[in-house]
XYZ file of C-alpha atoms in Angstrom:
542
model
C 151.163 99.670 126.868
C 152.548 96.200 125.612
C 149.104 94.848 126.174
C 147.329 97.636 124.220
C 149.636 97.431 121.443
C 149.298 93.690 120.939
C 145.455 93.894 121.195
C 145.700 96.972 118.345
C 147.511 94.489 116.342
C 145.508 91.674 116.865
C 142.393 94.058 115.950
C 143.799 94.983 113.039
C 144.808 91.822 111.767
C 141.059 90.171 112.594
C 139.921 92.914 110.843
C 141.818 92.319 107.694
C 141.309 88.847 107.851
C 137.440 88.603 108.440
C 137.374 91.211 105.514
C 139.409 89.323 103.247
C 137.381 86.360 103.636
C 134.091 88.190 103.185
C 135.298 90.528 101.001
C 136.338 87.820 98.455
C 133.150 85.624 99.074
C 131.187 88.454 98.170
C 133.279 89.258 95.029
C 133.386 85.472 93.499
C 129.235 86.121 94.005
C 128.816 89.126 92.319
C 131.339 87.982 89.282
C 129.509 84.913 88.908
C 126.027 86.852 88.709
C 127.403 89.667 86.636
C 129.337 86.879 83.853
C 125.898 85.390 83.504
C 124.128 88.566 83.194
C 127.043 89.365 80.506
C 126.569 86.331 78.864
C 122.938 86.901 78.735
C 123.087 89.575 77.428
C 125.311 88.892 75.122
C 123.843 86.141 73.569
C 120.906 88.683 72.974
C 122.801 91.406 71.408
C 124.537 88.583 69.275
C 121.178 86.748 68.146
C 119.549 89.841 67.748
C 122.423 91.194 65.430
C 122.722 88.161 63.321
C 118.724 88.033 62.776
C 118.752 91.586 61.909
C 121.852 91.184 59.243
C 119.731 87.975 58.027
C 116.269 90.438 57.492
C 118.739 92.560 55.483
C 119.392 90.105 53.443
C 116.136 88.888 52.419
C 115.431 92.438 51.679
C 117.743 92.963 49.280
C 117.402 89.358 47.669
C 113.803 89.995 47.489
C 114.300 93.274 45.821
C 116.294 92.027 43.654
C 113.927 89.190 42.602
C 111.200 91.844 42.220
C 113.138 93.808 39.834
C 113.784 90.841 37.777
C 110.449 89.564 37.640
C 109.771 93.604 36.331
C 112.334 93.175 33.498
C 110.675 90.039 32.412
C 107.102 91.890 32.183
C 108.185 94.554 30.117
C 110.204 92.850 27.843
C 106.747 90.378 27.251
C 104.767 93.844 26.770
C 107.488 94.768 23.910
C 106.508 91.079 22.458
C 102.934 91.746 22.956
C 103.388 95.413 21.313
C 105.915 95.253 18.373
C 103.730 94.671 15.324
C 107.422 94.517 13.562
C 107.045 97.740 11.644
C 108.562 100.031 14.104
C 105.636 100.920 15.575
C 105.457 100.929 18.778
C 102.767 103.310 20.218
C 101.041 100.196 22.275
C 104.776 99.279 23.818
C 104.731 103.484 25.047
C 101.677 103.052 26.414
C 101.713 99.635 28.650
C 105.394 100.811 30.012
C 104.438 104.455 30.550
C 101.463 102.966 32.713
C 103.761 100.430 34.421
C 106.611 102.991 35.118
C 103.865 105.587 36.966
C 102.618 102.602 38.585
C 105.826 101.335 40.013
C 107.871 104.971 40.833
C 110.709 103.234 41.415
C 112.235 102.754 37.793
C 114.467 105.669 36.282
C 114.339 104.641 32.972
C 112.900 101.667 30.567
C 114.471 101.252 27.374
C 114.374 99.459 24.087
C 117.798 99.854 22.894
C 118.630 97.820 19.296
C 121.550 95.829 18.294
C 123.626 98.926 17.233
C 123.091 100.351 20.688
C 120.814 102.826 19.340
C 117.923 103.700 21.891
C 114.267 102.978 20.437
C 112.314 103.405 23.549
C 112.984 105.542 26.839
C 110.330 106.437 29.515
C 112.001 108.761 32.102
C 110.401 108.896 35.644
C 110.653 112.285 37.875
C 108.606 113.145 40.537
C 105.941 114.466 38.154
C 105.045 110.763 36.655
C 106.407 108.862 33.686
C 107.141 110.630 29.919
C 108.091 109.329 26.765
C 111.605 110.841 25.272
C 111.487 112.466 21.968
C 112.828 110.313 19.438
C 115.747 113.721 18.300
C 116.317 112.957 22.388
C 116.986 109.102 21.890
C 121.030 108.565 22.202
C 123.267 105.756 21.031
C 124.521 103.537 23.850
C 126.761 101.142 22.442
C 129.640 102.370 24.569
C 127.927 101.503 27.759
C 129.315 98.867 29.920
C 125.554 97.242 30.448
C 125.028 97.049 26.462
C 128.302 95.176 25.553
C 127.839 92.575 28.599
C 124.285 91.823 27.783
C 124.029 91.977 23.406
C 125.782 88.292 23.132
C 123.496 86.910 25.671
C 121.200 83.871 25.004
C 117.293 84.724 25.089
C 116.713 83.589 28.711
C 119.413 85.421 30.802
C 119.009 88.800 32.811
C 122.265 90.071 33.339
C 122.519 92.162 36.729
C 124.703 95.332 37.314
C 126.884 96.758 39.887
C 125.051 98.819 41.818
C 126.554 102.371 41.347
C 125.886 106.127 40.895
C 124.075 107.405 37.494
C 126.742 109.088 35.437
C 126.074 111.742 31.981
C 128.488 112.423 30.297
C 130.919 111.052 32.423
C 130.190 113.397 35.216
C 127.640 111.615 38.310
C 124.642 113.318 38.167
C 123.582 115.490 40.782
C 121.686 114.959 43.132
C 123.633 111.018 43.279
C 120.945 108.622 42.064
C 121.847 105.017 43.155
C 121.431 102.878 39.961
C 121.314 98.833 39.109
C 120.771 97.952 35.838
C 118.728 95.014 34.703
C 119.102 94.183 31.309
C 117.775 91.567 29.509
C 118.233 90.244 25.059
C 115.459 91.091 22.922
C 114.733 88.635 20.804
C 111.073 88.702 18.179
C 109.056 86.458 17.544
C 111.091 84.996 14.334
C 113.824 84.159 16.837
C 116.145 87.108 15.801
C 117.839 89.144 18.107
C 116.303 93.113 17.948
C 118.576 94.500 20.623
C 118.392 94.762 24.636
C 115.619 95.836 27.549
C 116.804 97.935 30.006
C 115.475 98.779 33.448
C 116.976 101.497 35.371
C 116.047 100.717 39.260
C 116.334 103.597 41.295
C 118.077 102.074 44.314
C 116.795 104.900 46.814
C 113.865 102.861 47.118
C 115.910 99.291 48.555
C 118.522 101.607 50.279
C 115.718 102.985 52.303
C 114.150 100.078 53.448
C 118.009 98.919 54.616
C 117.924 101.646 56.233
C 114.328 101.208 58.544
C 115.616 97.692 59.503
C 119.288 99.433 60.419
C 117.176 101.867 62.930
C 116.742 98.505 65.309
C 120.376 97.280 65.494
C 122.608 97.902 68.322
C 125.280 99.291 66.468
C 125.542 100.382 62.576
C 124.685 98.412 59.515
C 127.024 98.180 56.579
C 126.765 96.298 53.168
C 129.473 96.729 51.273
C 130.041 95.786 47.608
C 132.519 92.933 46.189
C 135.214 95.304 46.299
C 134.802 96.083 50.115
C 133.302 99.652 49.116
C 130.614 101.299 51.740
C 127.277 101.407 49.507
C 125.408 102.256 52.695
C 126.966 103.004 56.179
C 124.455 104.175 58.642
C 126.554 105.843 61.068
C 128.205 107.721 58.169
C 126.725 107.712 54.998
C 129.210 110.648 53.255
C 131.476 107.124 53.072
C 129.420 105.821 50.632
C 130.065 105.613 46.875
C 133.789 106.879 47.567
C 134.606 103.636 44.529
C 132.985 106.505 41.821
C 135.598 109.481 42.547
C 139.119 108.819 41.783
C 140.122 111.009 44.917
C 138.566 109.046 47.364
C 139.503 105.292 46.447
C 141.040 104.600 49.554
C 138.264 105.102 51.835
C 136.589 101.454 52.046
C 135.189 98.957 55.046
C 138.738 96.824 53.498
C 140.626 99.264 54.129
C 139.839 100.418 57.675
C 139.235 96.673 58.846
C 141.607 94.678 56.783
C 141.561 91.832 59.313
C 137.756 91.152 59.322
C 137.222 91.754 55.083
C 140.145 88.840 55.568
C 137.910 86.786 57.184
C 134.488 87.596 55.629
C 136.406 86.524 51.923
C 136.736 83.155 53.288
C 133.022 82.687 54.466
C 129.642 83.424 53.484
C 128.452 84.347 57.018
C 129.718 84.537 61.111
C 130.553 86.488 63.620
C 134.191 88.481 64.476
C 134.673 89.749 67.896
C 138.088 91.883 67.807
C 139.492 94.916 69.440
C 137.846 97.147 66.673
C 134.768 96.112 67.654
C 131.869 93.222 67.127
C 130.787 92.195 63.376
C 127.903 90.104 62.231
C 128.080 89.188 58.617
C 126.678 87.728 55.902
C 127.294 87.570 52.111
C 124.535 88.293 49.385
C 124.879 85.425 47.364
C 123.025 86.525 44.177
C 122.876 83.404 42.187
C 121.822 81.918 45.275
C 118.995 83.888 46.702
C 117.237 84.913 43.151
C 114.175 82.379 43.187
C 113.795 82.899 39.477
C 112.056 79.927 37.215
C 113.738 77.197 35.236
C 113.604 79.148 31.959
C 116.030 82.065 32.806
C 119.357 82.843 34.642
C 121.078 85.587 35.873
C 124.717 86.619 34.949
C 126.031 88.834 37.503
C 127.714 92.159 37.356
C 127.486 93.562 40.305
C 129.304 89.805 42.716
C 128.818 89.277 46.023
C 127.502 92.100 48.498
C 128.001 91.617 52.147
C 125.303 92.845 55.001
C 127.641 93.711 58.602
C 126.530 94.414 61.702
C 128.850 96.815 63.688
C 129.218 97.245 66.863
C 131.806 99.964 68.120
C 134.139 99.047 71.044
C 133.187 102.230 72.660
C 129.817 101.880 73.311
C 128.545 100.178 76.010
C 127.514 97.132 73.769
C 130.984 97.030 72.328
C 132.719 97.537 76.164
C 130.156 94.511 77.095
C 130.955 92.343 74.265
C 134.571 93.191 73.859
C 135.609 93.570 77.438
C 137.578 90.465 79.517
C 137.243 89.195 82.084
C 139.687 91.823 83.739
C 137.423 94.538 82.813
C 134.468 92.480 84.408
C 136.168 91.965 87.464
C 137.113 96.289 87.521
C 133.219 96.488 87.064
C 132.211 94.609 89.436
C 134.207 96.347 91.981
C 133.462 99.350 90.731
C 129.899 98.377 91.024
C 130.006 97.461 94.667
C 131.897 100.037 96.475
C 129.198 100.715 98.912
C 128.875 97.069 99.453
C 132.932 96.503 99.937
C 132.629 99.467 102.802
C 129.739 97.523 104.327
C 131.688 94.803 104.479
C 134.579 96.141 106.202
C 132.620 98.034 108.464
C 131.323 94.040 109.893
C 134.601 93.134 109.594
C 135.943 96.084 111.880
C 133.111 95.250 114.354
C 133.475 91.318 114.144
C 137.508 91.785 114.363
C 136.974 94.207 117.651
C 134.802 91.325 119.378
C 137.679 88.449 118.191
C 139.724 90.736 119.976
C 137.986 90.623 123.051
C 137.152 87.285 122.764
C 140.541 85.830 122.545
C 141.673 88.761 124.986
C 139.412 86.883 127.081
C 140.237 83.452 126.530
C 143.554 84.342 126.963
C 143.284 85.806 130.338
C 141.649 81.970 131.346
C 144.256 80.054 129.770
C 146.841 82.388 131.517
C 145.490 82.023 134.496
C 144.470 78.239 134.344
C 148.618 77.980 133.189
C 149.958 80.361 135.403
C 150.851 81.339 139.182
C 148.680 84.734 139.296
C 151.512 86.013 141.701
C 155.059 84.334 140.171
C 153.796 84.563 136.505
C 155.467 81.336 136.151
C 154.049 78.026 135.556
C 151.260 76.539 138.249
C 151.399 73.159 139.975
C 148.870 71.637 136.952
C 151.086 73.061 133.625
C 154.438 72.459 135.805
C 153.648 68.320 135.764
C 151.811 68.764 131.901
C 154.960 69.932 130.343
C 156.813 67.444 132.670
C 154.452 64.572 131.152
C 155.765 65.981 128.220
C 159.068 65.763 128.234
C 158.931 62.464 130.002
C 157.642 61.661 126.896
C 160.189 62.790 124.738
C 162.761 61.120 126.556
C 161.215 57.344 126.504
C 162.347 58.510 122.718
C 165.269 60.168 122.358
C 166.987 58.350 125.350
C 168.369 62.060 126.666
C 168.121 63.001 130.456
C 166.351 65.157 132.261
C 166.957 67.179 135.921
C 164.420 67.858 137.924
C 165.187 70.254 140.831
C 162.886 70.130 144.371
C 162.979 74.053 146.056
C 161.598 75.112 149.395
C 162.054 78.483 150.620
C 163.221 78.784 153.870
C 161.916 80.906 156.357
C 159.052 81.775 154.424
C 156.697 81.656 157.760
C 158.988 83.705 159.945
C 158.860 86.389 157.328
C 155.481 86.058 156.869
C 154.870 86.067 161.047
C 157.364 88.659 161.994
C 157.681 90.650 158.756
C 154.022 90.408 156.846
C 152.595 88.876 154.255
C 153.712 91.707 151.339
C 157.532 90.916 152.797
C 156.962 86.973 152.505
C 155.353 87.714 148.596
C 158.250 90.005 148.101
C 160.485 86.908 149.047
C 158.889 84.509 146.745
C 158.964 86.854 143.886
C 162.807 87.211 144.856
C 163.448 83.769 144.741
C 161.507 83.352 141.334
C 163.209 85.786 139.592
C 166.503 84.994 140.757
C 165.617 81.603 139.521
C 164.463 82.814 136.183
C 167.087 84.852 135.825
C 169.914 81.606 135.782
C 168.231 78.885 134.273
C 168.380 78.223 130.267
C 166.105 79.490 127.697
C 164.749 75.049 127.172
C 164.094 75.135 131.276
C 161.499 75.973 133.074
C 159.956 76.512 136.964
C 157.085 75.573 138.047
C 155.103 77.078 141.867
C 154.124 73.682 143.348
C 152.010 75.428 146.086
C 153.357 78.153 148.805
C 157.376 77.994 149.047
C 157.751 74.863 146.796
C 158.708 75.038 143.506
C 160.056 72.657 140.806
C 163.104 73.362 138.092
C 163.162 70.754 135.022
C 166.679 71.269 133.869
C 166.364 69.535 129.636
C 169.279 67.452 128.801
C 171.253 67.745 131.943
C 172.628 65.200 133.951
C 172.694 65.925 137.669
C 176.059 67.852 138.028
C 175.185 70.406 134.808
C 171.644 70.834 137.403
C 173.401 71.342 139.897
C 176.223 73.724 138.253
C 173.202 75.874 137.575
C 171.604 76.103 141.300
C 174.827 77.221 142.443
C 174.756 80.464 139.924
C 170.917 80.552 141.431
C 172.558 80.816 145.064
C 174.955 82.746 144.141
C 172.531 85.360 142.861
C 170.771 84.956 146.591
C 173.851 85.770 148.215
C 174.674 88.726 146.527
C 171.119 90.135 147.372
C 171.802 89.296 150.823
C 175.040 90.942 151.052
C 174.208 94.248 148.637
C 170.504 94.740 149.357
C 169.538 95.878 153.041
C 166.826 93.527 153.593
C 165.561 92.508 156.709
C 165.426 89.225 155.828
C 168.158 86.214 154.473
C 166.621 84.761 151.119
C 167.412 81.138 151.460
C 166.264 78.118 149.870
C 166.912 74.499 149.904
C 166.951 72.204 147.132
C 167.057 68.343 145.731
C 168.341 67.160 142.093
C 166.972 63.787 140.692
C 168.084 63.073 137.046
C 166.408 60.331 134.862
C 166.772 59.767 131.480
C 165.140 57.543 128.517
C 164.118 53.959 128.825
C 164.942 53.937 133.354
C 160.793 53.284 133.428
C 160.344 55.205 136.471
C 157.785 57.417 137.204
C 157.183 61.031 137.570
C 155.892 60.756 140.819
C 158.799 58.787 142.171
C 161.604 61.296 140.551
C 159.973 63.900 142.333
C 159.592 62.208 145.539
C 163.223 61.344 145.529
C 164.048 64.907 144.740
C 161.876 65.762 147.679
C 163.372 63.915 149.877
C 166.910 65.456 148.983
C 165.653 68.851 149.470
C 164.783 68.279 152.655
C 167.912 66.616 153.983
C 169.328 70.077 153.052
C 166.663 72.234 154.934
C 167.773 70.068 158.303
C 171.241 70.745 157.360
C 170.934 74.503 156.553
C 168.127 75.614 159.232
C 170.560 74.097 161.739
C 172.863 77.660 162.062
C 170.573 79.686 159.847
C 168.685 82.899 160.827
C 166.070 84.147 158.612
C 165.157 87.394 160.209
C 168.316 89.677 159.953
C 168.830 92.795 162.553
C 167.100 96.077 160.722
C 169.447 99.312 160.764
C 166.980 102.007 161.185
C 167.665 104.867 158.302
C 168.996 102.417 155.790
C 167.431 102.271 152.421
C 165.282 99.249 151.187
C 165.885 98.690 147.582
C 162.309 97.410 146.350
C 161.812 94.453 144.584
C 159.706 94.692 141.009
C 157.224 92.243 140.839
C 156.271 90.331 137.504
């Protein structure tokens, strides 16, 4: 049972350990692979982000430079038209024509220096038309006509980009409006008033909005203020800036941290825990390509084009997550391979088991007396060698104690061979059984055997062989055996630095041991007189 229950524990500990060791091989594998796929594909999602935010951009800059370029050609066809007495029939024409060509413009007006409009073409769905003149209202309150009147000849000035309002209320359905306006100045050199394009900005929202379809997460772009004027995950935040209820709902509001960082620079990234953003600013004064002759003044600052990327999708999980969240997935991941694994291991520990079960057994038995269980002839002089050793360097002394059974033959010859083993375990175990814990006995061959008493001179040796006969005798006289146990015996003590050998010590001890035996087999009597009916108290062998 002792036997079994080492090997079980043995098992079980090959088992562990063989799975450990594989088990954690195989994981530092699969992390490595899976942080490179992650970083991969990260560096995809990243570069594909920042190219998309970048596309925006040129979208809107190139929009933008369009619509300019617009203002410009109908404020030359209001040149080409005015024949400076007021009419302006040819001017109607060319910018009814150009506003059912384009589609995209709300309104163009002539408006003059008292903010009185001259001209308005209105665009619907059913083409361009001319307002009455009783229809024609003064502006001069408007935000666009008192920024632009004091301008010099050859700047555009560029509005916010905000819902169309009348009469203070936004007009219904919202109509996204930027406002290009531009001084009107005739011929003479003498300022007439302002040109005004109203850009529907439907038409650059939508095309925001195709490019948006192909990112990985939501596209913002946000206005100076940090306002949403288009959110493609939710677009009912957009515009909240125009209603006085709803001013707290902005991008700088629900990500303080990040409009922080995109106020300090034009473009990056900003990996956080509420989520991945790819940025970059709309620098308006920067990206207009417009010639040498004109310059913008801006209303409307800088926008800003994000990228978003929500911590809850799997992007945001892949981008987001640490390396303790990689490590849960790749465990997670490899379940099937981790019970693989310990399914080898349980197989591989079962044959360690056996293995060293067997290599055991021949080191017992190449170590061991198969019948004593104490140490053979070859192991006996090894660990002798051994302490030999030890002495040469610590100067102590060691016994060594020569034993021959006597009688051994006559029990063997008149008794049997199971009675003579039973007398030689006797005599080892009563041996055993006395000397120290540090000592040891060794079966030199049949019914010789050798005690090393460590660190005893030859009277402490011989102290303990008289507790060993002792023990002998009190078998003899409480145990009816049919036999005397009996054994003779020689101590030899040698200690550090006497240079003599093994051999010799032994031989000396020998030859003490069996001045004894002629001494003792002189009056002794092995076999003892057997009283039939008496109980034999049987001797447990090792």
């Amino acid at each position: 049972m002792n036997n079994i229950t080492k090997d079980t524990k043995k098992t079980i500990i090959y088992i562990t350990g063989v799975f450990f060791v594989l088990s954690l091989v195989y994981f530092l594998i699969t992390l490595v692979i899976q942080i490179n796929i992650d970083t991969v594909q990260k560096n995809e999602i990243m570069t594909q982000e920042e190219q998309l935010v970048d596309v925006e951009k040129t979208i809107v800059a190139n929009n933008v430079n369009r619509l300019v370029t617009d203002l410009l050609y109908v404020t030359d066809a209001l040149k080409l038209g005015d024949n400076a007495r007021g009419d302006y029939s040819d001017v109607e024409d060319h910018w009814l024509a150009f506003s059912n060509r384009k589609m995209i413009y709300d309104q163009i007006r002539f408006i003059d220096v008292d903010g009185n409009e001259v001209i308005r073409v209105n665009y619907a769905d059913t083409g361009a038309t001319l307002v009455d003149s009783d229809d024609l209202q003064n502006k001069a309150d408007r935000y666009y006509f008192t920024e632009t009147i004091d301008l010099d000849d050859n700047q555009i000035y560029v509005s916010k980009l905000d819902l169309n309002m009348e009469n203070n209320q936004i007009v219904q359905p919202i109509k996204p409006m930027i406002r290009l306006v531009t001084p009107y100045y005739d011929t003479n050199g003498q300022l007439e008033g302002i040109v005004v394009l109203n850009y529907s900005a439907v038409d650059m929202l939508s095309q925001v909005g195709k490019i948006s379809s192909t990112s990985q997460g939501n596209i913002f772009m946000l206005n100076a203020d940090g306002y949403w004027l288009y959110n493609s995950c939710d677009g009912s935040k957009a515009w909240s800036f125009m209603y006085d209820n709803r001013q707290d709902e902005s991008f700088k509001n629900d990500f303080p941290d990040i409009w922080q960082t995109i106020q300090t620079k034009e473009n990056g990234s900003q990996i956080s825990d509420a989520g991945v953003f790819n940025y970059t600013k709309i620098l308006t004064d920067d990206e207009f390509a417009l010639d040498s002759d004109h310059s913008l003044v801006l209303g409307l600052g800088d926008w800003t084009i994000i990228s978003y990327i929500s911590p809850d999708t799997e992007d945001g999980k892949l981008l987001t997550g640490s390396l303790f969240d990689t490590v849960l997935l790749v465990l997670k991941n490899n379940l099937f391979a981790y019970f693989l694994i310990f399914t080898l291991a349980a197989f591989l520990g079962v044959l360690l088991t056996i293995s060293k079960a067997k290599n055991d057994e021949i080191k017992y038995y190449s170590e061991y007396d198969t019948m004593t269980g104490i140490y053979n002839r070859r192991t006996g002089f090894e660990k002798l060698a051994q302490l030999y050793k030890n002495t040469e360097k610590n100067k102590s002394e060691i016994s060594v104690c020569f034993i021959d059974i006597n009688g051994l033959k006559d029990v063997n010859d008149y008794l049997g061979h199971d009675v003579g083993d039973e007398l030689i375990l006797t005599i080892t175990n009563g041996i055993r059984n006395m000397i120290r814990e540090n000592d040891f006995v060794a079966r030199l061959g049949g019914d010789e055997f050798l005690i090393i008493f460590e660190g005893l001179d030859e009277s402490g040796a011989e102290a303990i062989w008289q507790r060993i006969v002792e023990e002998f005798e009190h078998i003899n006289e409480t145990q009816n055996r049919r036999y005397q146990i009996s054994a003779s015996h020689g101590i030899e003590t040698f200690s550090g630095g006497t240079n003599e050998y093994i051999d010799t010590i032994i031989n000396q001890a020998d030859a003490k041991m069996y001045r004894e035996k002629k001494s003792i087999k002189k009056g002794l009597k092995i076999i003892r007189d057997f009283k039939p009916g008496a109980e034999i108290e049987p001797v447990i062998k090792n």
